[in-house]
Short mmCIF file of C-alpha atoms and ligand atoms in Angstrom, two decimals:
data_model
loop_
_atom_site.label_atom_id
_atom_site.label_comp_id
_atom_site.label_asym_id
_atom_site.label_seq_id
_atom_site.Cartn_x
_atom_site.Cartn_y
_atom_site.Cartn_z
CA LYS A 1 83.91 6.61 13.03
CA ILE A 2 82.55 5.63 9.56
CA LYS A 3 85.07 3.58 7.55
CA GLN A 4 83.13 2.59 4.57
CA VAL A 5 79.80 3.26 2.84
CA ASP A 6 78.81 0.55 0.30
CA ALA A 7 75.58 -0.03 -1.51
CA TYR A 8 73.97 -2.70 -3.87
CA GLN A 9 70.73 -3.48 -5.46
CA ILE A 10 68.21 -5.76 -3.66
CA PHE A 11 64.57 -6.52 -4.43
CA ASP A 12 61.44 -5.45 -2.63
CA SER A 13 58.18 -7.25 -1.84
CA ARG A 14 56.90 -6.57 -5.48
CA GLY A 15 60.24 -7.92 -6.72
CA ASN A 16 61.40 -4.53 -7.84
CA PRO A 17 64.90 -3.26 -7.34
CA THR A 18 65.61 -1.17 -4.43
CA VAL A 19 68.69 0.07 -2.45
CA GLU A 20 70.61 -1.66 0.31
CA VAL A 21 73.30 0.16 2.10
CA GLU A 22 76.17 -1.30 4.24
CA VAL A 23 77.87 1.12 6.46
CA THR A 24 81.07 -0.17 8.16
CA LEU A 25 82.74 1.51 11.15
CA GLU A 26 86.42 1.62 12.12
CA ASN A 27 85.48 -0.85 15.04
CA GLY A 28 84.38 -3.38 12.33
CA ILE A 29 80.82 -2.93 13.33
CA THR A 30 78.27 -2.62 10.36
CA GLY A 31 74.65 -1.34 9.80
CA TYR A 32 72.26 -1.91 7.02
CA GLY A 33 69.65 0.34 5.41
CA LEU A 34 66.86 -1.32 3.30
CA VAL A 35 64.77 1.23 1.35
CA PRO A 36 61.03 0.67 0.67
CA SER A 37 58.98 1.95 -2.30
CA GLY A 38 55.53 3.20 -2.68
CA ALA A 39 52.91 2.82 -5.64
CA SER A 40 50.33 5.40 -4.78
CA THR A 41 53.00 8.01 -4.23
CA GLY A 42 52.18 11.56 -3.24
CA GLN A 43 53.31 14.38 -5.74
CA PHE A 44 55.10 16.17 -2.80
CA GLU A 45 57.24 13.21 -1.83
CA ALA A 46 61.08 13.23 -2.08
CA LEU A 47 62.26 11.79 -5.32
CA GLU A 48 62.95 8.03 -5.68
CA LEU A 49 65.79 7.82 -8.13
CA ARG A 50 65.26 5.20 -10.73
CA ASP A 51 67.42 4.71 -13.78
CA ASN A 52 64.48 4.76 -16.24
CA ASP A 53 66.45 2.66 -18.68
CA LYS A 54 63.94 0.30 -20.23
CA ALA A 55 66.70 -2.18 -21.00
CA LYS A 56 67.47 -2.61 -17.31
CA PHE A 57 64.86 -4.15 -14.99
CA ARG A 58 62.00 -2.47 -16.96
CA GLY A 59 63.44 0.90 -16.04
CA LYS A 60 63.26 0.34 -12.41
CA SER A 61 66.88 -0.33 -11.61
CA VAL A 62 68.65 1.93 -9.09
CA PHE A 63 72.25 1.77 -10.11
CA ASN A 64 72.56 5.64 -10.37
CA ALA A 65 71.54 5.98 -6.67
CA LEU A 66 74.09 3.26 -5.87
CA THR A 67 76.86 5.20 -7.65
CA HIS A 68 75.91 8.36 -5.73
CA ILE A 69 76.29 6.46 -2.45
CA LYS A 70 79.47 4.80 -3.29
CA THR A 71 81.06 7.97 -4.49
CA GLU A 72 79.90 11.32 -3.32
CA ILE A 73 78.05 10.26 -0.18
CA ALA A 74 80.90 7.95 0.95
CA SER A 75 83.62 10.56 0.55
CA LEU A 76 81.39 12.99 2.50
CA LEU A 77 80.87 10.66 5.38
CA ILE A 78 84.07 8.69 5.87
CA GLY A 79 85.61 9.65 9.02
CA GLU A 80 82.40 11.05 10.52
CA SER A 81 81.17 9.92 13.96
CA VAL A 82 78.27 7.48 13.57
CA PHE A 83 76.58 8.95 16.62
CA ASP A 84 76.21 12.39 14.73
CA GLN A 85 72.97 11.23 13.04
CA SER A 86 71.44 14.68 12.57
CA GLN A 87 74.73 16.19 11.19
CA ILE A 88 75.20 13.42 8.82
CA ASP A 89 71.73 13.71 7.57
CA ARG A 90 72.03 17.45 7.20
CA LYS A 91 75.35 17.08 5.31
CA MET A 92 73.75 14.75 2.72
CA ILE A 93 70.74 17.17 2.32
CA ALA A 94 73.33 19.94 1.69
CA LEU A 95 75.30 17.67 -0.69
CA ASP A 96 72.10 16.93 -2.61
CA GLY A 97 71.27 20.63 -2.85
CA THR A 98 67.76 20.20 -4.17
CA PRO A 99 64.51 20.66 -2.12
CA ASN A 100 63.29 17.14 -2.88
CA LYS A 101 66.51 15.13 -2.89
CA SER A 102 66.18 14.69 -6.54
CA ARG A 103 69.82 14.88 -7.44
CA LEU A 104 71.24 12.03 -5.32
CA GLY A 105 67.91 10.41 -4.83
CA ALA A 106 65.96 10.10 -1.69
CA ASN A 107 66.43 6.33 -1.87
CA ALA A 108 70.12 6.74 -1.83
CA ILE A 109 70.13 9.31 1.16
CA LEU A 110 67.55 7.33 3.15
CA GLY A 111 69.47 4.01 2.74
CA VAL A 112 72.57 5.69 4.21
CA SER A 113 70.56 7.45 6.96
CA MET A 114 69.07 4.20 8.07
CA ALA A 115 72.33 2.26 7.96
CA VAL A 116 73.98 4.93 10.03
CA SER A 117 71.31 4.48 12.77
CA LYS A 118 71.71 0.87 12.84
CA ALA A 119 75.51 0.93 12.99
CA GLY A 120 75.17 3.45 15.85
CA ALA A 121 72.86 1.22 17.74
CA ASN A 122 75.00 -1.81 17.04
CA THR A 123 77.97 0.17 18.37
CA LYS A 124 76.22 0.95 21.61
CA GLY A 125 74.96 -2.69 21.80
CA VAL A 126 71.30 -1.64 22.21
CA PRO A 127 68.13 -2.40 20.01
CA LEU A 128 67.32 0.24 17.46
CA TYR A 129 64.21 1.47 19.28
CA ALA A 130 66.34 2.21 22.45
CA TYR A 131 68.92 3.96 20.38
CA LEU A 132 66.55 6.15 18.32
CA GLY A 133 64.28 6.96 21.36
CA GLU A 134 67.33 7.69 23.64
CA ASP A 135 65.71 5.28 26.12
CA LYS A 136 62.44 7.16 26.25
CA GLY A 137 60.38 5.04 23.89
CA ASN A 138 58.19 2.28 25.52
CA LEU A 139 54.87 2.51 23.97
CA ILE A 140 53.81 -0.73 21.93
CA PRO A 141 51.71 0.79 19.11
CA LEU A 142 48.09 0.02 18.17
CA ASN A 143 47.98 -1.70 14.94
CA GLU A 144 46.05 -0.61 11.82
CA ILE A 145 45.78 -3.69 9.64
CA GLN A 146 44.56 -4.02 6.08
CA ILE A 147 41.92 -6.80 5.49
CA LEU A 148 40.95 -5.80 1.83
CA GLY A 149 43.24 -4.26 -0.56
CA GLY A 150 42.38 -2.14 -3.66
CA GLY A 151 43.11 0.78 -5.68
CA ALA A 152 46.72 1.02 -7.11
CA HIS A 153 47.60 -2.01 -4.93
CA ALA A 154 45.12 -4.28 -6.77
CA ASP A 155 45.31 -3.15 -10.36
CA TRP A 156 42.35 -0.91 -9.81
CA VAL A 157 39.69 -3.58 -9.61
CA ASN A 158 38.11 -1.28 -7.08
CA ASP A 159 38.44 2.45 -6.16
CA ILE A 160 39.15 2.46 -2.56
CA GLN A 161 42.76 1.52 -1.49
CA ASP A 162 42.64 0.09 1.97
CA PHE A 163 39.89 -1.30 4.10
CA LEU A 164 41.65 -1.76 7.42
CA VAL A 165 40.72 -2.71 10.99
CA ILE A 166 41.84 -1.34 14.32
CA ALA A 167 41.29 -3.43 17.38
CA ILE A 168 39.97 -0.62 19.69
CA GLY A 169 38.83 -2.92 22.40
CA ALA A 170 42.24 -4.81 22.71
CA LYS A 171 43.83 -4.56 26.13
CA SER A 172 47.23 -5.84 24.86
CA TYR A 173 49.28 -5.87 21.74
CA GLU A 174 48.91 -9.62 21.54
CA GLU A 175 45.10 -9.21 21.55
CA THR A 176 45.31 -6.78 18.67
CA LEU A 177 47.02 -9.59 16.73
CA GLU A 178 44.55 -12.21 17.74
CA ILE A 179 41.56 -10.25 16.78
CA THR A 180 43.14 -9.25 13.43
CA HIS A 181 44.09 -12.81 12.72
CA ASN A 182 40.52 -14.00 13.28
CA ILE A 183 39.00 -11.07 11.10
CA TYR A 184 41.60 -11.55 8.28
CA HIS A 185 40.85 -15.33 7.96
CA ALA A 186 37.18 -14.71 8.44
CA ALA A 187 37.14 -12.15 5.60
CA GLY A 188 38.92 -14.72 3.30
CA LYS A 189 36.19 -17.14 3.91
CA VAL A 190 33.32 -14.63 3.42
CA MET A 191 34.81 -13.59 0.15
CA LYS A 192 35.34 -17.07 -1.00
CA ALA A 193 31.71 -17.84 -0.12
CA TYR A 194 30.55 -14.88 -2.34
CA GLY A 195 33.05 -16.06 -4.99
CA LYS A 196 34.65 -12.55 -4.75
CA CYS A 197 38.28 -13.41 -4.00
CA VAL A 198 40.63 -12.78 -6.94
CA GLY A 199 43.81 -13.09 -4.84
CA ILE A 200 46.11 -11.12 -2.50
CA ALA A 201 46.71 -7.50 -3.09
CA ASP A 202 50.19 -5.92 -2.81
CA GLU A 203 50.08 -5.42 1.00
CA GLY A 204 48.70 -8.86 1.63
CA GLY A 205 45.03 -8.03 2.01
CA TRP A 206 42.37 -9.98 -0.01
CA TRP A 207 41.95 -8.66 -3.52
CA PRO A 208 38.32 -8.31 -4.21
CA ASP A 209 36.07 -8.40 -7.19
CA TYR A 210 33.27 -6.10 -6.27
CA LYS A 211 30.37 -4.61 -8.05
CA THR A 212 30.16 -1.41 -5.92
CA ASN A 213 32.47 0.48 -3.61
CA GLU A 214 30.10 -0.19 -0.67
CA GLU A 215 30.25 -3.92 -0.98
CA PRO A 216 33.70 -4.15 0.82
CA PHE A 217 32.20 -2.36 3.91
CA GLU A 218 29.42 -5.05 4.11
CA ILE A 219 31.94 -7.81 3.73
CA LEU A 220 34.21 -6.49 6.34
CA LEU A 221 31.40 -6.09 8.81
CA GLU A 222 30.26 -9.64 8.03
CA ALA A 223 33.79 -10.91 8.65
CA ILE A 224 34.00 -8.92 11.99
CA ASN A 225 30.69 -10.51 13.04
CA LYS A 226 31.67 -14.08 11.80
CA ALA A 227 35.00 -13.81 13.80
CA GLY A 228 32.81 -13.16 16.89
CA TYR A 229 33.48 -9.35 17.45
CA VAL A 230 31.23 -6.36 17.84
CA ALA A 231 32.03 -3.74 15.21
CA GLY A 232 32.42 -0.42 16.84
CA LYS A 233 33.24 -1.78 20.30
CA ASP A 234 35.92 -4.58 19.86
CA VAL A 235 37.13 -3.41 16.40
CA ALA A 236 36.62 -0.46 14.20
CA ILE A 237 36.94 0.26 10.53
CA SER A 238 39.75 2.30 9.16
CA LEU A 239 39.97 3.50 5.53
CA ASP A 240 42.71 4.85 3.17
CA ILE A 241 40.85 6.45 0.45
CA ALA A 242 44.03 7.61 -1.29
CA ALA A 243 41.90 10.10 -2.96
CA SER A 244 44.57 11.91 -4.90
CA ASP A 245 44.47 8.85 -7.18
CA LEU A 246 40.76 9.55 -7.71
CA TYR A 247 40.89 13.22 -8.43
CA ASP A 248 41.33 14.65 -11.89
CA GLY A 249 41.55 18.27 -10.81
CA ASN A 250 37.82 18.84 -11.06
CA ASN A 251 35.97 15.71 -10.11
CA TYR A 252 36.44 12.49 -8.05
CA ASN A 253 36.09 9.60 -10.35
CA LEU A 254 34.83 6.20 -9.12
CA PRO A 255 34.75 3.82 -12.13
CA LEU A 256 33.37 0.83 -10.05
CA ASP A 257 30.36 2.83 -9.34
CA LYS A 258 30.36 4.50 -12.75
CA MET A 259 30.11 7.76 -10.88
CA SER A 260 31.94 11.06 -11.20
CA TYR A 261 31.59 13.50 -8.09
CA THR A 262 32.13 17.15 -7.74
CA PRO A 263 34.26 17.92 -4.52
CA ASN A 264 31.14 18.84 -2.69
CA GLU A 265 29.29 15.58 -3.73
CA PHE A 266 32.38 13.54 -2.83
CA TYR A 267 32.54 15.32 0.51
CA LYS A 268 28.97 14.16 1.24
CA LEU A 269 29.69 10.56 0.12
CA ILE A 270 32.75 10.32 2.44
CA LYS A 271 30.82 11.84 5.24
CA SER A 272 27.88 9.59 4.84
CA TRP A 273 30.21 6.50 4.95
CA CYS A 274 31.67 7.81 8.22
CA GLU A 275 28.22 8.16 9.59
CA LYS A 276 26.86 4.93 8.36
CA TYR A 277 29.77 2.58 9.19
CA PRO A 278 31.85 2.32 12.46
CA ILE A 279 34.87 4.16 11.17
CA ILE A 280 37.44 5.34 13.61
CA SER A 281 40.10 6.51 10.99
CA ILE A 282 40.20 7.85 7.55
CA GLU A 283 43.38 8.59 5.64
CA ASP A 284 43.68 10.93 2.55
CA PRO A 285 39.79 11.29 2.25
CA PHE A 286 40.30 14.05 -0.28
CA ALA A 287 43.10 14.87 -2.89
CA ASP A 288 46.23 16.64 -1.79
CA THR A 289 45.04 19.74 -3.69
CA ASP A 290 41.34 19.87 -2.48
CA ILE A 291 42.20 21.85 0.44
CA ASN A 292 38.69 23.34 0.97
CA ASN A 293 37.32 19.68 1.66
CA TRP A 294 40.08 18.86 4.15
CA LYS A 295 39.30 22.05 6.10
CA ARG A 296 35.62 21.55 6.13
CA PHE A 297 35.90 17.98 7.03
CA GLU A 298 38.41 18.61 9.94
CA ALA A 299 36.07 21.24 11.27
CA GLU A 300 32.95 19.07 11.04
CA MET A 301 34.46 15.60 11.96
CA GLY A 302 37.67 16.27 13.58
CA THR A 303 36.66 15.36 17.09
CA LYS A 304 34.77 12.29 16.09
CA ILE A 305 37.33 10.57 13.68
CA GLN A 306 41.03 10.30 13.14
CA ILE A 307 41.84 12.21 9.99
CA ILE A 308 45.10 11.36 8.54
CA GLY A 309 47.07 13.20 5.92
CA ASP A 310 49.40 11.01 3.91
CA ASP A 311 49.74 12.35 0.20
CA LEU A 312 48.61 15.59 1.81
CA PHE A 313 51.73 16.09 4.09
CA THR A 314 54.24 13.43 2.66
CA THR A 315 56.11 13.59 5.97
CA ASN A 316 57.29 16.89 5.03
CA ILE A 317 57.82 19.41 7.96
CA LYS A 318 56.91 22.41 6.08
CA ARG A 319 53.78 20.85 4.79
CA ILE A 320 52.73 19.54 8.27
CA GLU A 321 53.34 23.08 9.70
CA TRP A 322 51.06 24.56 6.90
CA GLY A 323 48.48 21.81 7.65
CA ILE A 324 48.50 22.62 11.42
CA GLU A 325 48.15 26.24 10.72
CA GLN A 326 45.22 25.68 8.21
CA LYS A 327 43.64 23.09 10.48
CA LEU A 328 43.50 20.46 7.72
CA ALA A 329 43.62 17.23 9.70
CA ASN A 330 44.43 15.72 13.18
CA SER A 331 46.86 13.11 12.25
CA VAL A 332 49.96 12.55 10.06
CA LEU A 333 51.09 9.43 8.15
CA ILE A 334 54.87 8.94 8.63
CA LYS A 335 56.87 7.27 6.00
CA LEU A 336 60.67 7.56 6.00
CA ASN A 337 61.07 7.51 2.24
CA GLN A 338 58.67 10.27 1.69
CA ILE A 339 61.10 12.65 3.19
CA GLY A 340 64.32 10.67 2.91
CA THR A 341 66.27 10.97 6.23
CA VAL A 342 65.78 9.43 9.75
CA THR A 343 66.40 12.95 11.31
CA GLU A 344 63.70 14.52 9.37
CA THR A 345 61.28 11.74 9.96
CA ILE A 346 61.73 12.04 13.70
CA GLU A 347 61.34 15.75 13.52
CA ALA A 348 58.01 15.29 11.65
CA ILE A 349 56.79 12.89 14.35
CA ARG A 350 57.84 15.24 17.20
CA LEU A 351 56.20 18.15 15.46
CA THR A 352 53.01 16.28 15.10
CA GLN A 353 52.95 15.25 18.74
CA GLU A 354 53.84 18.69 20.03
CA VAL A 355 50.61 20.19 18.63
CA GLY A 356 48.40 17.41 19.93
CA TRP A 357 47.98 15.49 16.63
CA LEU A 358 48.83 11.80 16.24
CA PRO A 359 51.53 10.30 14.05
CA VAL A 360 50.90 6.92 12.40
CA ILE A 361 54.07 5.24 11.51
CA SER A 362 53.59 3.57 8.04
CA ALA A 363 55.14 0.88 5.70
CA ARG A 364 55.05 1.26 1.95
CA SER A 365 53.20 -1.00 -0.60
CA GLY A 366 56.74 -2.17 -1.71
CA GLU A 367 58.45 -3.22 1.40
CA THR A 368 61.48 -5.10 2.60
CA GLU A 369 62.30 -7.74 5.15
CA ASP A 370 63.51 -5.06 7.48
CA ALA A 371 61.68 -3.81 10.70
CA PHE A 372 63.15 -0.38 11.07
CA ILE A 373 59.59 1.18 11.30
CA SER A 374 58.61 -0.99 14.30
CA HIS A 375 61.44 0.37 16.17
CA LEU A 376 60.72 3.87 15.05
CA ALA A 377 57.23 3.44 16.36
CA VAL A 378 58.26 2.42 19.80
CA ALA A 379 61.17 4.95 19.88
CA THR A 380 58.94 7.87 19.46
CA ASN A 381 55.96 6.59 21.51
CA ALA A 382 53.96 7.11 18.30
CA GLY A 383 51.13 4.87 19.42
CA GLN A 384 50.12 3.59 16.06
CA LEU A 385 51.58 1.43 13.19
CA LYS A 386 50.31 0.73 9.70
CA VAL A 387 51.98 -1.96 7.85
CA GLY A 388 49.54 -3.42 5.37
CA SER A 389 47.80 -6.84 6.07
CA PHE A 390 48.30 -9.76 8.35
CA ALA A 391 50.11 -11.98 5.85
CA ARG A 392 53.31 -11.95 3.87
CA SER A 393 56.61 -11.88 5.61
CA GLU A 394 57.55 -8.30 4.66
CA ARG A 395 54.32 -7.18 6.61
CA MET A 396 54.57 -9.85 9.51
CA VAL A 397 58.19 -8.99 10.27
CA LYS A 398 56.96 -5.56 11.42
CA TRP A 399 54.15 -7.03 13.67
CA ASN A 400 56.31 -9.67 15.07
CA GLU A 401 59.25 -7.23 15.80
CA ASN A 402 56.97 -5.41 18.22
CA ILE A 403 56.50 -8.86 20.14
CA ARG A 404 60.29 -8.98 20.46
CA ILE A 405 60.50 -5.21 21.38
CA GLN A 406 57.92 -5.81 23.98
CA ARG A 407 59.75 -8.74 25.55
CA HIS A 408 62.82 -6.75 25.49
CA LEU A 409 61.34 -3.84 27.28
CA GLY A 410 59.78 -6.19 29.97
CA LYS A 411 57.94 -4.26 32.70
CA GLN A 412 58.89 -0.88 30.95
CA ALA A 413 56.54 -1.78 28.12
CA LYS A 414 53.29 0.07 27.90
CA PHE A 415 50.13 -0.67 25.77
CA ILE A 416 47.39 1.99 25.77
CA GLY A 417 45.60 0.79 22.67
CA SER A 418 42.69 3.09 21.66
CA ASP A 419 43.29 5.42 24.60
CA ILE A 420 45.81 7.18 22.15
CA TYR A 421 42.65 8.69 20.48
CA LYS A 422 41.76 10.56 23.56
CA THR A 423 44.48 13.05 22.45
CA ILE A 424 42.27 14.14 19.29
CA LEU A 425 38.67 12.64 19.83
CA LYS A 426 36.19 14.15 22.23
P1 PGA B 501 51.99 3.49 -1.16
O1 PGA B 501 50.62 3.25 -0.34
O2 PGA B 501 53.11 2.87 -0.32
O3 PGA B 501 51.77 2.54 -2.37
O4 PGA B 501 52.16 4.90 -1.37
C1 PGA B 501 50.45 3.32 1.05
C2 PGA B 501 49.54 4.44 1.46
O5 PGA B 501 48.88 5.11 0.55
O6 PGA B 501 49.20 4.57 2.57
ZN1 ZN B 502 47.90 6.30 2.25
#
């Protein structure tokens, strides 16, 4: 039974305040919840409650969320069984009483929800993946790893947010890491040679200084080649366009190219990139309100390429259901803090899988030293994990945790790599 729910402010990978929750049980066992934070957030996400008091941490402190945890949420949950995760999550949703968790804050609710899961796993004495997956999770995910960062994560020096690689030829989890390691470092060298490297973006990818939006494709292909791999065979390109950030309601604006595209022109541009480069996956190719383009793209490209809705769905079951009905995509990006409870996140993953779409478990650009999502990916047999780049410990902790989970699973561990795409690609 839950004895105490405490909360305090910690700091994320950008050095911004975030929530940490400590749940203590009557048996003395504890569980912790560390809440991540996005920068290119979707308009349909659950609300991250910040104090907005300019005098405190530039408006970013989370003391109101902490107060909600220590008062209302604590008195709601003290005495509850730690194993009643879904009941606990539903009680918090009801206590909040808003559709987007804006009264108590999704960061408050999620921190508690994660801490309760961990305290449950600790009480059973099993790893989190085994607890969350009720011993049915054993699939080590294929990694989607950022090489070049941009957009909102690199002060808008270029327009496209993520240039990532997926090691489609890898036969093991270790091999995905080896391939990515080699490409990441090759890309750094290539960029330095061109004098294009400004630094490291928010998720650890190289921060570029390009003249056009196509330049990073060429640099990435050169890096893959220099690292000794064949693009399209050993490794494929994956993009997160984060297109809602480019769309003004009428046009898509790409300042780096000094271009403004109508939705129809932008559709053609995205499609031409998909035909020209070995792209296996594309996330948010269109804005979350540009539904016609999503429909058309899924109809034309949906059996050739993974089409992921991030800002489009925001891990929200109602939005995913609508997307399935409207045939808008074939995959869903899954972020715990977009929806705000562990229970709803797992329901979103299950719904995605039931209809033959793929869930991609994802970190945020503002991350913590916690590896909850690595466990979530294995627990649900999601098959794919996106964590940002292959540098910085808030990223590496997630990749490394899967090495540990795989060891712990021993012979039970499975890796199917890019065979996961057989579900959606023909
Ligand atoms: P965010 O970006 O965490 O800043 O929202 C990640 C993404 O768009 O996938
Ligand atoms: Zn995204």
